[in-house]
Amino acid sequence: MNVKNILTNLEAKHPGEKEYLQAVHEVLESIQTIYDENPQYEAAKIIERLVEPDRILTFRISWMDDEGNVQVNLGHRIQFNNAIGPYKGGIRLHPSVNLSILKFLGFEQIFKNALTTLPMGGAKGGSDFNPKGKSDAEIMRFCQAFMLELWRVIGPSQDVPAGDIGTGAREIGFMYGMYKKLQFENTGVFTGKGLNWGGSLIRPEATGFGATYFTNEMLSTNKDTFKGKTVSVSGFGNVAWGVAQKVTELGGKVVTISGPDGYIYDVKGLDAKKINYLLTLRSSNNDIVSPYAEVFPEAKFFAGKKPWEVAVDIAMPCATQNELNGEDAKLLVKNGVKYVIEVSNMGCTPEAINLFHKNRLPFAPGKAANAGGVGVSGLEMSQNAMKLNWPKEEVDAKLHQIMSSIHAACSKYGTESDGYINYVKGANIAGFIKVADAMLDQGVI
Ligand code: 2IT
């Protein structure tokens, strides 16, 4: 495979889609050797078929705000690949949303979903709608207008959307309500549903808990534990909350959280009361973390800065793509970081990842570390199909199992001659082989 040629061609076809090209680049680099050793992949043009989505639906969304003004947004659903199961992936509502971002997320989702061991293909959707500062009624009208287009292409065996940045339980509720009305059936389309109407226990916590279980596996591989370790976390949403909760439970000390306004350094670490306060902060709908330092005076707020300048043992970016760059990585390494776990999707830039690899630091990519979220979504789909609910302990045990098997797959395909586990390589190869072999079995379609 000539990675450079493939990327040049893709760039010419999709100019300016930098996040998408970045995600493709990372995967192609990791799988190059395996691809070349197995000529059946090249013969079936697996790469050329895998890098282009099966289809993209783009649509206009018109809705009315509380003042009676008509608002117009753009919506998309990228159905990327369904070789191993129905299309599956979240819906991102954020002003930055464009095709490049959704295509990178959809592409990553193919391999992530394959890693979970569950039968789910890859998809992603979203809109440039900004939920911040909107009233519940506005959110409802937007979600309903969004569904007036999306409902036609989704279904429990076709495409199962879920939450992502900007889409939480409230939005899923409004979208599901409209879907049900239009489709005239009550089936398990959407995951992250409310607990009393088909949702799974542990789904809200699953991404953060799963990433922490994965980190624990990385630690035990090095005969290490969370006990007494300092951890920097970015973001203050659902994922950051889950990480803070589980890391604290396992004896680690989370010393930072962050928002678009800056970061909080809490030398004492987050405790139950502070973790609970994150929920209040979240529901204030302002997208700022500075009030934390007013409520807990032992904490300090650093305006306009990122938490990666704090010296810690473990760094866990939990906010958004490319939030940790080469300069941030240099600071972390200089300050003696021992593990970096990307919990956000593509949270680290290629420069940052290269530096971690060069320093032989255990680094987990998002598609492995954050797969617990979609993993429990898969378990929600199973429960819906069986029309029953599993108890919390059962879902959590299955989540544990999923994260250990992803860690094992990363070790199997990513261990290098000196014993260092290259988790990026391991995750990409394991995910790729599963999807590529399914595509081979199913013929040229
Ligand atoms: O990035 C992700 O894996 C998600 N936003 C969750 C997707 C899902 O279908 O649960």
Coordinates of C-alpha atoms and ligand atoms in Angstrom, one line a residue:
M1 CA 0.0 0.0 0.0
N2 CA 1.3 3.4 -0.9
V3 CA -0.1 5.5 2.0
K4 CA 1.2 8.7 0.6
N5 CA -0.5 8.1 -2.8
I6 CA -3.8 7.2 -1.2
L7 CA -3.8 10.3 1.0
T8 CA -2.9 12.6 -1.9
N9 CA -5.8 11.2 -3.9
L10 CA -8.1 11.5 -0.9
E11 CA -7.0 15.1 -0.3
A12 CA -7.7 16.0 -4.0
K13 CA -11.1 14.5 -3.7
H14 CA -11.9 16.0 -0.3
P15 CA -9.9 19.2 0.0
G16 CA -9.7 20.9 3.4
E17 CA -11.2 17.9 5.3
K18 CA -8.2 17.9 7.7
E19 CA -9.7 16.0 10.6
Y20 CA -10.9 13.2 8.3
L21 CA -7.5 13.0 6.5
Q22 CA -5.7 13.0 9.9
A23 CA -7.8 10.0 11.1
V24 CA -7.3 8.1 7.9
H25 CA -3.6 8.8 7.9
E26 CA -3.2 7.4 11.4
V27 CA -5.0 4.1 10.6
L28 CA -3.3 3.6 7.2
E29 CA 0.2 4.0 8.8
S30 CA -0.6 1.5 11.5
I31 CA -2.0 -1.2 9.2
Q32 CA 0.4 -0.9 6.3
T33 CA 2.5 -3.9 7.1
I34 CA -0.4 -6.3 7.7
Y35 CA -2.1 -5.0 4.6
D36 CA 1.0 -5.7 2.5
E37 CA 1.4 -9.1 4.0
N38 CA -2.1 -10.1 3.0
P39 CA -2.6 -9.4 -0.7
Q40 CA -6.2 -10.4 -0.6
Y41 CA -7.0 -7.0 0.9
E42 CA -5.3 -5.1 -1.9
A43 CA -7.0 -7.4 -4.5
A44 CA -10.4 -6.5 -3.1
K45 CA -9.5 -2.8 -2.8
I46 CA -10.4 -2.9 0.9
I47 CA -8.7 0.4 1.7
E48 CA -10.2 2.3 -1.2
R49 CA -13.6 1.0 -0.1
L50 CA -13.1 1.6 3.6
V51 CA -12.0 5.2 3.5
E52 CA -15.2 6.4 1.7
P53 CA -18.5 6.3 3.6
D54 CA -21.2 4.0 2.3
R55 CA -23.3 7.2 2.1
I56 CA -23.8 10.6 3.5
L57 CA -27.2 12.3 4.1
T58 CA -27.1 16.1 4.4
F59 CA -30.2 18.1 5.2
R60 CA -31.5 21.5 6.2
I61 CA -33.2 21.8 9.6
S62 CA -35.6 24.7 10.1
W63 CA -37.0 25.5 13.5
M64 CA -38.4 28.4 15.4
D65 CA -36.7 29.9 18.5
D66 CA -38.5 31.3 21.6
E67 CA -38.7 34.8 20.1
G68 CA -40.5 33.5 17.0
N69 CA -37.4 33.9 14.7
V70 CA -36.9 31.1 12.2
Q71 CA -33.5 29.4 12.6
V72 CA -31.7 27.3 10.0
N73 CA -29.1 24.7 10.6
L74 CA -27.4 21.9 8.6
G75 CA -27.7 18.3 9.7
H76 CA -25.7 15.2 8.5
R77 CA -25.6 11.5 9.0
I78 CA -22.5 9.6 7.8
Q79 CA -23.3 5.9 7.3
F80 CA -19.7 4.8 7.0
N81 CA -19.5 1.0 7.1
N82 CA -21.9 -1.8 8.1
A83 CA -19.7 -4.9 7.4
I84 CA -20.1 -6.3 10.9
G85 CA -23.4 -4.9 12.1
P86 CA -25.9 -2.0 11.7
Y87 CA -24.5 1.5 11.5
K88 CA -23.8 2.8 15.0
G89 CA -22.5 6.1 16.4
G90 CA -23.4 9.3 18.1
I91 CA -24.9 12.6 17.1
R92 CA -22.7 15.7 17.8
L93 CA -24.5 19.0 18.3
H94 CA -21.8 21.8 18.3
P95 CA -21.2 24.9 16.2
S96 CA -17.9 23.4 14.9
V97 CA -19.6 20.5 13.3
N98 CA -18.8 20.0 9.6
L99 CA -18.4 17.1 7.2
S100 CA -14.7 16.7 8.0
I101 CA -15.3 16.3 11.7
L102 CA -18.2 13.9 11.3
K103 CA -16.3 11.8 8.7
F104 CA -13.3 11.5 11.0
L105 CA -15.6 10.5 13.9
G106 CA -17.5 8.0 11.6
F107 CA -14.2 6.5 10.4
E108 CA -12.9 6.1 13.9
Q109 CA -16.2 4.6 15.0
I110 CA -15.8 1.6 12.5
F111 CA -12.7 0.4 14.2
K112 CA -13.8 1.3 17.7
N113 CA -17.0 -0.6 17.3
A114 CA -15.2 -3.6 15.9
L115 CA -12.9 -3.6 19.0
T116 CA -15.9 -3.8 21.4
T117 CA -16.4 -7.4 20.1
L118 CA -20.1 -6.6 19.5
P119 CA -21.8 -6.5 16.0
M120 CA -21.9 -2.8 15.2
G121 CA -20.9 -0.9 12.1
G122 CA -19.6 2.7 12.1
A123 CA -21.6 5.9 11.7
K124 CA -21.7 9.4 13.0
G125 CA -24.1 12.4 12.7
G126 CA -24.7 15.8 13.9
S127 CA -25.4 19.4 13.3
D128 CA -23.8 22.9 13.6
F129 CA -26.7 23.7 16.1
N130 CA -25.4 25.1 19.4
P131 CA -27.4 23.8 22.3
K132 CA -25.6 26.2 24.8
G133 CA -27.9 28.8 26.2
K134 CA -31.0 27.3 24.5
S135 CA -34.3 26.7 26.4
D136 CA -35.7 23.2 26.7
A137 CA -38.4 24.2 24.3
E138 CA -35.9 25.3 21.7
I139 CA -33.9 22.1 22.2
M140 CA -37.1 20.1 21.7
R141 CA -38.1 22.0 18.5
F142 CA -34.6 21.6 17.1
C143 CA -34.5 17.8 17.9
Q144 CA -37.9 17.3 16.4
A145 CA -37.0 19.2 13.2
F146 CA -33.7 17.1 13.0
M147 CA -35.7 13.9 13.2
L148 CA -38.1 14.9 10.5
E149 CA -35.3 14.2 8.1
L150 CA -33.2 11.6 10.0
W151 CA -36.0 9.1 10.8
R152 CA -36.1 7.8 7.2
V153 CA -32.6 6.3 7.3
I154 CA -32.4 4.9 10.8
G155 CA -33.8 1.8 12.5
P156 CA -32.8 -0.9 15.0
S157 CA -31.3 -3.1 12.3
Q158 CA -30.3 -0.2 10.0
D159 CA -28.6 2.6 11.9
V160 CA -28.7 3.2 15.7
P161 CA -27.7 6.8 16.7
A162 CA -26.7 7.9 20.2
G163 CA -25.3 10.8 22.2
D164 CA -22.0 12.7 21.7
I165 CA -20.9 16.2 22.5
G166 CA -24.1 18.3 22.9
T167 CA -26.4 15.3 22.7
G168 CA -27.4 13.9 26.1
A169 CA -30.4 12.2 27.7
R170 CA -32.7 15.2 27.1
E171 CA -31.9 15.4 23.3
I172 CA -32.1 11.6 22.9
G173 CA -35.5 11.8 24.5
F174 CA -36.8 14.4 22.1
M175 CA -35.4 12.7 19.1
Y176 CA -36.6 9.3 20.1
G177 CA -40.1 10.7 20.8
M178 CA -40.3 12.1 17.3
Y179 CA -38.9 8.9 15.7
K180 CA -41.5 6.8 17.5
K181 CA -44.3 9.0 16.3
L182 CA -43.2 9.1 12.7
Q183 CA -42.2 5.4 12.4
F184 CA -45.2 4.2 14.4
E185 CA -43.2 1.6 16.3
N186 CA -41.4 1.4 19.6
T187 CA -38.1 -0.3 19.0
G188 CA -34.5 0.1 20.2
V189 CA -33.4 2.7 17.7
F190 CA -31.1 5.2 19.7
T191 CA -29.0 4.2 22.7
G192 CA -28.6 6.3 25.8
K193 CA -32.3 6.3 26.2
G194 CA -34.0 7.1 29.6
L195 CA -33.9 4.2 32.1
N196 CA -37.6 3.8 32.2
W197 CA -38.1 3.6 28.4
G198 CA -35.4 1.2 27.2
G199 CA -32.1 2.7 28.4
S200 CA -29.4 0.6 29.9
L201 CA -28.0 1.0 33.4
I202 CA -24.4 2.2 33.4
R203 CA -24.7 3.8 29.9
P204 CA -24.2 7.4 31.1
E205 CA -21.1 6.4 33.0
A206 CA -19.8 3.8 30.5
T207 CA -17.3 6.0 28.5
G208 CA -15.6 7.3 31.6
F209 CA -15.8 4.0 33.6
G210 CA -14.6 2.0 30.6
A211 CA -11.6 4.4 30.0
T212 CA -10.6 4.0 33.6
Y213 CA -10.9 0.2 33.5
F214 CA -8.7 0.3 30.4
T215 CA -6.2 2.5 32.2
N216 CA -6.2 0.1 35.0
E217 CA -5.3 -2.7 32.6
M218 CA -2.4 -0.6 31.3
L219 CA -1.3 0.0 34.9
S220 CA -1.4 -3.7 35.8
T221 CA 0.6 -4.6 32.7
N222 CA 3.3 -2.5 34.4
K223 CA 2.6 -4.0 37.8
D224 CA 1.3 -0.6 38.8
T225 CA -2.0 0.7 40.3
F226 CA -4.0 4.0 40.5
K227 CA -3.2 4.2 44.3
G228 CA -1.7 7.6 45.0
K229 CA -1.4 8.6 41.3
T230 CA -2.3 12.2 40.3
V231 CA -4.5 12.5 37.2
S232 CA -5.2 15.5 35.0
V233 CA -8.5 15.4 33.2
S234 CA -9.8 17.9 30.7
G235 CA -13.5 18.7 30.1
F236 CA -16.2 18.7 32.6
G237 CA -18.9 16.8 30.8
N238 CA -20.3 13.3 31.1
V239 CA -17.1 11.6 30.2
A240 CA -14.9 13.7 32.5
W241 CA -17.4 13.0 35.3
G242 CA -17.3 9.2 34.8
V243 CA -13.5 9.2 34.8
A244 CA -13.3 11.4 37.9
Q245 CA -15.7 9.1 39.7
K246 CA -14.0 5.8 38.8
V247 CA -10.4 7.1 39.2
T248 CA -11.2 8.4 42.7
E249 CA -12.9 5.1 43.6
L250 CA -9.7 3.2 42.5
G251 CA -7.5 5.4 44.7
G252 CA -6.3 8.0 42.1
K253 CA -6.4 11.8 42.6
V254 CA -8.0 13.9 39.9
V255 CA -6.5 17.3 40.1
T256 CA -7.8 19.1 37.1
I257 CA -10.9 19.7 35.0
S258 CA -11.3 22.2 32.2
G259 CA -13.8 24.1 30.0
P260 CA -13.5 26.5 27.0
D261 CA -12.8 29.3 29.6
G262 CA -9.7 27.6 31.1
Y263 CA -8.8 25.0 33.7
I264 CA -9.2 24.3 37.4
Y265 CA -6.3 23.0 39.5
D266 CA -7.5 21.4 42.7
V267 CA -4.5 20.3 44.7
K268 CA -6.6 18.3 47.1
G269 CA -8.2 16.3 44.3
L270 CA -11.8 15.8 43.5
D271 CA -14.0 14.0 46.1
A272 CA -17.6 12.8 46.1
K273 CA -18.9 16.3 46.8
K274 CA -16.9 18.0 44.1
I275 CA -17.7 15.2 41.5
N276 CA -21.4 15.8 42.3
Y277 CA -20.8 19.5 41.8
L278 CA -19.7 18.8 38.3
L279 CA -23.3 17.9 37.5
T280 CA -24.5 21.3 38.7
L281 CA -21.8 23.0 36.7
R282 CA -22.9 21.0 33.6
S283 CA -26.6 21.7 33.9
S284 CA -25.9 25.5 34.3
N285 CA -25.6 25.4 30.5
N286 CA -22.9 28.1 30.4
D287 CA -19.9 26.0 29.3
I288 CA -17.6 27.5 31.9
V289 CA -15.7 25.9 34.8
S290 CA -14.5 29.0 36.6
P291 CA -17.3 28.9 39.2
Y292 CA -15.7 25.7 40.7
A293 CA -13.0 27.9 42.2
E294 CA -15.6 30.1 43.8
V295 CA -17.4 27.2 45.4
F296 CA -14.2 25.4 46.4
P297 CA -11.6 28.0 47.4
E298 CA -8.7 25.6 47.7
A299 CA -8.9 25.2 43.9
K300 CA -7.4 27.7 41.4
F301 CA -8.7 28.8 38.0
F302 CA -6.3 29.4 35.2
A303 CA -8.1 31.5 32.5
G304 CA -7.5 30.5 28.8
K305 CA -5.1 27.7 29.7
K306 CA -5.1 23.9 29.2
P307 CA -4.5 21.5 32.1
W308 CA -1.5 19.8 30.4
E309 CA 1.0 22.2 32.1
V310 CA 0.3 20.5 35.5
A311 CA 2.8 17.8 36.6
V312 CA 0.8 14.5 37.0
D313 CA 1.4 10.8 36.7
I314 CA -1.5 10.2 34.3
A315 CA -3.1 12.5 31.7
M316 CA -6.6 11.8 30.5
P317 CA -7.9 14.2 27.8
C318 CA -11.7 14.0 27.9
A319 CA -12.9 17.0 25.9
T320 CA -12.6 17.0 22.1
Q321 CA -10.3 16.3 19.1
N322 CA -6.8 17.7 18.9
E323 CA -7.0 19.2 22.4
L324 CA -3.5 18.0 23.3
N325 CA -0.8 19.1 20.8
G326 CA 2.9 18.6 20.5
E327 CA 3.7 21.5 22.8
D328 CA 1.4 20.1 25.5
A329 CA 3.0 16.7 25.1
K330 CA 6.4 18.2 25.6
L331 CA 5.3 19.8 28.8
L332 CA 3.7 16.5 30.1
V333 CA 6.9 14.5 29.2
K334 CA 9.1 17.1 30.8
N335 CA 7.0 17.0 34.0
G336 CA 7.3 13.2 34.2
V337 CA 3.9 11.9 33.0
K338 CA 3.8 8.1 33.1
Y339 CA 0.7 7.3 31.1
V340 CA -1.5 9.2 28.6
I341 CA -5.0 7.9 27.9
E342 CA -6.9 9.6 25.1
V343 CA -10.6 9.5 26.2
S344 CA -11.8 12.1 23.7
N345 CA -12.0 11.0 20.1
M346 CA -8.6 11.8 18.5
G347 CA -7.8 14.0 21.4
C348 CA -4.1 14.1 20.7
T349 CA -2.4 15.5 17.5
P350 CA 0.0 13.3 15.6
E351 CA 2.9 15.3 16.9
A352 CA 1.9 14.6 20.5
I353 CA 1.4 10.8 19.8
N354 CA 4.8 10.6 18.1
L355 CA 6.4 12.2 21.1
F356 CA 4.8 9.7 23.5
H357 CA 5.8 6.8 21.3
K358 CA 9.4 8.1 21.1
N359 CA 9.6 8.3 24.9
R360 CA 8.1 4.8 25.1
L361 CA 5.2 6.1 27.2
P362 CA 2.2 3.9 27.3
F363 CA -0.4 5.8 25.2
A364 CA -3.9 4.6 24.6
P365 CA -5.8 6.0 21.6
G366 CA -9.5 7.1 22.0
K367 CA -10.8 4.3 19.8
A368 CA -9.6 1.8 22.4
A369 CA -9.9 3.7 25.6
N370 CA -13.3 5.3 25.0
A371 CA -15.0 2.2 23.4
G372 CA -16.8 1.4 26.6
G373 CA -19.4 4.0 25.7
V374 CA -20.5 2.4 22.5
G375 CA -19.8 -1.0 24.1
V376 CA -22.6 -0.4 26.6
S377 CA -24.7 1.1 23.7
G378 CA -24.3 -2.4 22.1
L379 CA -25.5 -4.0 25.4
E380 CA -28.5 -1.6 25.4
M381 CA -29.3 -2.9 21.9
S382 CA -29.1 -6.5 23.1
Q383 CA -31.4 -5.7 26.1
N384 CA -33.9 -3.9 23.8
A385 CA -33.9 -6.9 21.4
M386 CA -34.6 -9.3 24.2
K387 CA -37.1 -6.8 25.8
L388 CA -35.5 -7.0 29.2
N389 CA -33.2 -5.0 31.5
W390 CA -30.0 -6.3 33.0
P391 CA -29.1 -5.2 36.5
K392 CA -26.3 -2.7 37.0
E393 CA -23.8 -5.3 38.2
E394 CA -24.3 -7.4 35.0
V395 CA -23.8 -4.4 32.7
D396 CA -20.7 -3.3 34.6
A397 CA -19.2 -6.8 34.5
K398 CA -19.8 -7.0 30.8
L399 CA -18.2 -3.5 30.4
H400 CA -15.2 -4.7 32.3
Q401 CA -14.9 -7.8 30.0
I402 CA -15.2 -5.6 26.9
M403 CA -12.4 -3.3 28.1
S404 CA -10.1 -6.2 29.0
S405 CA -10.6 -7.8 25.7
I406 CA -9.8 -4.5 23.9
H407 CA -6.6 -4.3 26.0
A408 CA -5.7 -7.9 25.1
A409 CA -6.3 -7.1 21.4
C410 CA -4.0 -4.1 21.6
S411 CA -1.3 -6.1 23.3
K412 CA -1.7 -8.9 20.7
Y413 CA -1.2 -6.7 17.7
G414 CA 0.7 -3.8 19.2
T415 CA 3.6 -5.3 21.2
E416 CA 6.9 -4.4 19.7
S417 CA 10.2 -6.3 19.8
D418 CA 11.3 -4.5 22.9
G419 CA 8.1 -5.3 24.7
Y420 CA 6.6 -1.8 24.4
I421 CA 2.9 -1.9 23.6
N422 CA 2.0 0.5 20.8
Y423 CA -1.7 0.8 21.5
V424 CA -2.4 2.8 18.4
K425 CA -1.0 0.1 16.2
G426 CA -2.7 -2.6 18.2
A427 CA -6.1 -1.0 18.1
N428 CA -6.0 -0.1 14.5
I429 CA -4.8 -3.5 13.3
A430 CA -7.3 -5.5 15.5
G431 CA -10.2 -3.3 14.4
F432 CA -9.1 -3.4 10.7
I433 CA -8.7 -7.1 10.4
K434 CA -12.2 -7.8 11.8
V435 CA -13.9 -5.3 9.4
A436 CA -11.7 -6.1 6.4
D437 CA -12.3 -9.9 6.7
A438 CA -16.0 -9.3 7.0
M439 CA -15.9 -7.2 3.8
L440 CA -14.0 -10.0 2.0
D441 CA -16.6 -12.6 3.0
Q442 CA -19.4 -10.4 1.7
G443 CA -18.1 -9.8 -1.7
V444 CA -17.7 -6.6 -3.8
I445 CA -20.7 -4.4 -2.7
Ligands
2IT1 O1 -17.8 8.5 20.2 C1 -18.6 7.6 20.6 O2 -18.2 6.4 20.7 C2 -19.9 8.0 21.0 N1 -20.3 9.1 21.0 C3 -20.9 6.9 21.5 C4 -21.6 6.2 20.3 C5 -22.7 5.3 20.7 O3 -23.3 4.8 19.7 O4 -22.9 5.0 21.8

